[in-house]
Amino acid sequence: KQEVTQIPAALSVPEGENLVLNCSFTDSAIYNLQWFRQDPGKGLTSLLLIQSSQREQTSGRLNASLDKSSGRSTLYIAASQPGDSATYLCAAHFGNEKLTFGTGTRLTIIP
Amino acid sequence: DAGVTQSPTHLIKTRGQQVTLRCSPISGHKSVSWYQQVLGQGPQFIFQYYEKEERGRGNFPDRFSARQFPNYSSELNVNALLLGDSALYLCASSFSRGNTEAFFGQGTRLTVV
């Protein structure tokens, strides 16, 4: 069964610190992995897309990595800010028509 | 350019009623997918439509149906609403089917009472 897991479910970090969010998946035959941000009651904002042939992608203070052999992806956020507080979701394409989502990590940046 | 737009933003329905949710994809995108997100969970796949044909269906009952129009907009219909259908319904737009980047709308919050 193709599954995506995110641990921990919640994380609190002081402002200014660097942090890493984790995502694991069960099928190494992954096509791509996408990271999203979701604010309470809102839709999903796409942050980064990593194709299976790539090892990492960067956008501003965000860097996402993909390791198919270990079934892991990480989202690194540098110099965290209170505005980074949100739920972060990772989702994988396993070669079918759908995205398979994790349950998310709720991030709180403490001023 | 406008992003993915969904309407309505909020909706309250009574058990047993029917509901129609609407989605307009990003201009030039031909694929629309629907997801259901209940509180505290990740979104669950319901349908994907590409070039007006159903390309994928998730593990949802037949009460759920959808269609895509010639302008690539889409509707999701849910019949005989149950309390458990209360959720945030999300529409995703992508340029083509399968493994391209997905862009989501703001969702429709459906409450069934």
Short mmCIF file of C-alpha atoms in Angstrom, two decimals:
data_model
loop_
_atom_site.label_atom_id
_atom_site.label_comp_id
_atom_site.label_asym_id
_atom_site.label_seq_id
_atom_site.Cartn_x
_atom_site.Cartn_y
_atom_site.Cartn_z
CA LYS A 1 0.00 0.00 0.00
CA GLN A 2 1.33 3.42 -0.93
CA GLU A 3 1.41 5.66 2.12
CA VAL A 4 2.88 8.98 3.17
CA THR A 5 3.70 9.74 6.81
CA GLN A 6 4.65 12.98 8.53
CA ILE A 7 6.11 13.02 12.02
CA PRO A 8 5.80 14.93 14.28
CA ALA A 9 2.20 16.09 14.00
CA ALA A 10 3.10 19.38 15.66
CA LEU A 11 6.29 21.37 16.17
CA SER A 12 7.07 24.63 18.00
CA VAL A 13 10.27 26.52 17.28
CA PRO A 14 11.60 29.93 18.45
CA GLU A 15 11.76 32.64 15.80
CA GLY A 16 15.02 32.77 13.88
CA GLU A 17 15.89 29.12 14.18
CA ASN A 18 16.40 26.80 11.24
CA LEU A 19 14.14 23.75 11.17
CA VAL A 20 13.49 20.54 9.27
CA LEU A 21 10.14 18.92 8.54
CA ASN A 22 10.05 15.22 7.73
CA CYS A 23 8.07 13.18 5.22
CA SER A 24 8.39 9.44 4.58
CA PHE A 25 6.80 7.29 1.89
CA THR A 26 6.46 3.57 1.39
CA ASP A 27 7.02 3.14 -2.37
CA SER A 28 10.39 4.01 -3.88
CA ALA A 29 8.76 4.09 -7.34
CA ILE A 30 7.79 7.68 -6.73
CA TYR A 31 7.32 10.06 -9.64
CA ASN A 32 7.48 13.31 -7.74
CA LEU A 33 6.86 14.79 -4.32
CA GLN A 34 5.25 18.12 -3.59
CA TRP A 35 5.31 20.22 -0.41
CA PHE A 36 2.35 22.43 0.47
CA ARG A 37 1.51 24.99 3.10
CA GLN A 38 -2.01 25.27 4.53
CA ASP A 39 -3.24 28.09 6.74
CA PRO A 40 -6.21 27.34 9.03
CA GLY A 41 -9.41 26.79 7.06
CA LYS A 42 -7.71 27.65 3.79
CA GLY A 43 -6.59 25.85 0.66
CA LEU A 44 -3.14 24.50 -0.15
CA THR A 45 -0.30 26.66 -1.40
CA SER A 46 2.33 24.82 -3.42
CA LEU A 47 5.83 25.42 -2.06
CA LEU A 48 8.14 23.07 -3.94
CA LEU A 49 7.91 20.18 -6.39
CA ILE A 50 10.74 17.64 -6.61
CA GLN A 51 10.84 15.27 -9.55
CA SER A 52 12.09 11.72 -8.94
CA SER A 53 15.25 12.50 -10.93
CA GLN A 54 16.12 15.41 -8.63
CA ARG A 55 17.74 15.36 -5.19
CA GLU A 56 16.65 18.80 -4.03
CA GLN A 57 14.84 22.02 -4.87
CA THR A 58 15.22 25.49 -3.40
CA SER A 59 12.95 28.49 -3.21
CA GLY A 60 14.03 31.41 -1.05
CA ARG A 61 14.40 30.23 2.55
CA LEU A 62 13.00 26.80 1.68
CA ASN A 63 14.94 23.75 0.57
CA ALA A 64 13.38 20.37 -0.08
CA SER A 65 15.28 17.13 -0.55
CA LEU A 66 14.25 13.73 -1.87
CA ASP A 67 15.90 10.37 -1.15
CA LYS A 68 14.02 7.62 -2.95
CA SER A 69 16.19 4.80 -1.62
CA SER A 70 15.37 5.64 2.00
CA GLY A 71 11.80 6.76 1.27
CA ARG A 72 12.33 10.17 2.79
CA SER A 73 11.89 13.84 1.95
CA THR A 74 12.72 16.82 4.13
CA LEU A 75 11.69 20.46 4.01
CA TYR A 76 14.29 22.80 5.48
CA ILE A 77 13.18 26.27 6.53
CA ALA A 78 15.94 28.76 7.25
CA ALA A 79 15.67 31.66 9.68
CA SER A 80 12.09 30.94 10.67
CA GLN A 81 9.58 33.79 11.03
CA PRO A 82 6.18 33.99 12.77
CA GLY A 83 4.57 34.14 9.32
CA ASP A 84 5.86 30.63 8.65
CA SER A 85 3.36 29.28 11.19
CA ALA A 86 1.02 26.95 9.29
CA THR A 87 0.44 23.27 8.57
CA TYR A 88 2.90 21.77 6.11
CA LEU A 89 1.78 18.84 3.99
CA CYS A 90 3.80 16.61 1.71
CA ALA A 91 2.20 14.63 -1.09
CA ALA A 92 3.54 12.00 -3.48
CA HIS A 93 2.69 10.96 -7.00
CA PHE A 94 3.19 7.21 -7.26
CA GLY A 95 2.52 7.01 -10.98
CA ASN A 96 -1.24 7.04 -10.81
CA GLU A 97 -3.67 9.88 -11.14
CA LYS A 98 -3.73 11.07 -7.56
CA LEU A 99 -1.60 12.75 -4.95
CA THR A 100 -1.21 10.75 -1.75
CA PHE A 101 -0.95 13.10 1.22
CA GLY A 102 0.54 12.85 4.66
CA THR A 103 -1.45 14.16 7.62
CA GLY A 104 0.74 17.22 7.95
CA THR A 105 2.95 18.89 10.54
CA ARG A 106 1.48 21.91 12.33
CA LEU A 107 4.33 24.38 12.75
CA THR A 108 4.26 27.21 15.28
CA ILE A 109 7.01 29.83 15.29
CA ILE A 110 7.29 31.48 18.70
CA PRO A 111 8.16 35.21 18.56
CA ASP B 1 -3.36 35.34 -13.90
CA ALA B 2 -6.13 34.04 -11.70
CA GLY B 3 -5.43 30.93 -9.70
CA VAL B 4 -7.82 28.07 -9.13
CA THR B 5 -11.22 29.42 -8.11
CA GLN B 6 -13.87 27.50 -6.22
CA SER B 7 -17.44 28.38 -5.37
CA PRO B 8 -19.12 28.67 -3.02
CA THR B 9 -16.63 29.21 -0.20
CA HIS B 10 -18.99 27.98 2.49
CA LEU B 11 -22.15 25.91 2.37
CA ILE B 12 -24.55 24.49 4.94
CA LYS B 13 -26.83 21.64 3.92
CA THR B 14 -29.25 19.28 5.64
CA ARG B 15 -28.83 15.51 5.69
CA GLY B 16 -30.30 13.90 2.59
CA GLN B 17 -29.92 16.98 0.41
CA GLN B 18 -27.77 17.28 -2.69
CA VAL B 19 -24.91 19.71 -3.27
CA THR B 20 -22.93 20.95 -6.27
CA LEU B 21 -19.47 22.45 -5.91
CA ARG B 22 -17.72 24.30 -8.72
CA CYS B 23 -14.12 24.76 -9.78
CA SER B 24 -12.39 26.82 -12.47
CA PRO B 25 -8.81 25.75 -13.20
CA ILE B 26 -5.87 27.96 -14.03
CA SER B 27 -6.05 29.17 -17.62
CA GLY B 28 -4.39 26.62 -19.89
CA HIS B 29 -4.69 23.75 -17.41
CA LYS B 30 -6.66 20.78 -18.67
CA SER B 31 -6.72 18.56 -15.59
CA VAL B 32 -8.93 19.02 -12.55
CA SER B 33 -8.88 16.84 -9.45
CA TRP B 34 -11.12 16.86 -6.39
CA TYR B 35 -10.07 16.08 -2.83
CA GLN B 36 -11.89 15.84 0.49
CA GLN B 37 -10.15 17.00 3.65
CA VAL B 38 -11.67 16.31 7.05
CA LEU B 39 -10.37 18.15 10.08
CA GLY B 40 -6.92 17.05 11.15
CA GLN B 41 -6.30 14.82 8.14
CA GLY B 42 -4.58 15.14 4.80
CA PRO B 43 -6.70 15.52 1.66
CA GLN B 44 -8.14 12.33 0.18
CA PHE B 45 -8.47 11.88 -3.59
CA ILE B 46 -12.00 11.74 -5.00
CA PHE B 47 -11.75 12.21 -8.78
CA GLN B 48 -9.49 13.34 -11.57
CA TYR B 49 -10.75 14.64 -14.91
CA TYR B 50 -8.59 15.31 -17.94
CA GLU B 51 -9.88 16.47 -21.31
CA LYS B 52 -13.43 16.01 -20.03
CA GLU B 53 -12.97 12.34 -19.20
CA GLU B 54 -12.70 10.68 -15.80
CA ARG B 55 -9.12 9.46 -15.37
CA GLY B 56 -9.15 8.37 -11.77
CA ARG B 57 -11.55 7.69 -8.93
CA GLY B 58 -10.83 7.35 -5.25
CA ASN B 59 -12.52 5.18 -2.65
CA PHE B 60 -15.75 7.16 -2.36
CA PRO B 61 -19.35 5.95 -2.69
CA ASP B 62 -21.43 6.40 -5.83
CA ARG B 63 -23.17 9.34 -4.15
CA PHE B 64 -20.15 11.32 -5.34
CA SER B 65 -19.99 12.25 -9.00
CA ALA B 66 -18.25 14.86 -11.11
CA ARG B 67 -17.91 16.17 -14.60
CA GLN B 68 -15.67 18.47 -16.60
CA PHE B 69 -16.93 20.96 -19.14
CA PRO B 70 -15.46 21.98 -22.52
CA ASN B 71 -13.85 25.03 -20.89
CA TYR B 72 -12.17 22.62 -18.39
CA SER B 73 -14.15 23.86 -15.40
CA SER B 74 -15.59 21.14 -13.23
CA GLU B 75 -18.43 20.34 -10.87
CA LEU B 76 -18.51 17.90 -7.98
CA ASN B 77 -21.92 16.59 -6.98
CA VAL B 78 -22.77 14.80 -3.77
CA ASN B 79 -26.20 13.23 -3.31
CA ALA B 80 -27.98 12.08 -0.17
CA LEU B 81 -25.68 14.03 2.11
CA LEU B 82 -24.52 12.44 5.35
CA LEU B 83 -23.11 14.14 8.44
CA GLY B 84 -19.78 12.52 7.58
CA ASP B 85 -19.61 14.42 4.31
CA SER B 86 -18.84 17.58 6.27
CA ALA B 87 -15.36 18.57 5.14
CA LEU B 88 -13.26 21.00 3.14
CA TYR B 89 -13.51 20.12 -0.55
CA LEU B 90 -10.47 21.09 -2.54
CA CYS B 91 -10.03 21.40 -6.28
CA ALA B 92 -6.60 21.01 -7.87
CA SER B 93 -5.58 22.17 -11.32
CA SER B 94 -2.64 20.92 -13.37
CA PHE B 95 -1.45 21.36 -16.92
CA SER B 96 -1.79 17.70 -17.80
CA ARG B 97 -2.70 14.43 -16.15
CA GLY B 98 -0.55 12.43 -13.83
CA ASN B 99 2.65 13.72 -12.47
CA THR B 100 2.74 17.46 -13.07
CA GLU B 101 2.60 20.14 -10.38
CA ALA B 102 -0.80 20.60 -8.77
CA PHE B 103 -2.23 23.97 -7.75
CA PHE B 104 -5.12 24.11 -5.31
CA GLY B 105 -8.02 26.46 -4.80
CA GLN B 106 -9.17 27.87 -1.47
CA GLY B 107 -11.72 25.12 -1.03
CA THR B 108 -15.40 24.88 -0.24
CA ARG B 109 -16.27 24.28 3.40
CA LEU B 110 -19.34 22.01 3.46
CA THR B 111 -21.23 21.55 6.70
CA VAL B 112 -24.01 18.96 6.83
CA VAL B 113 -26.46 19.35 9.72
#
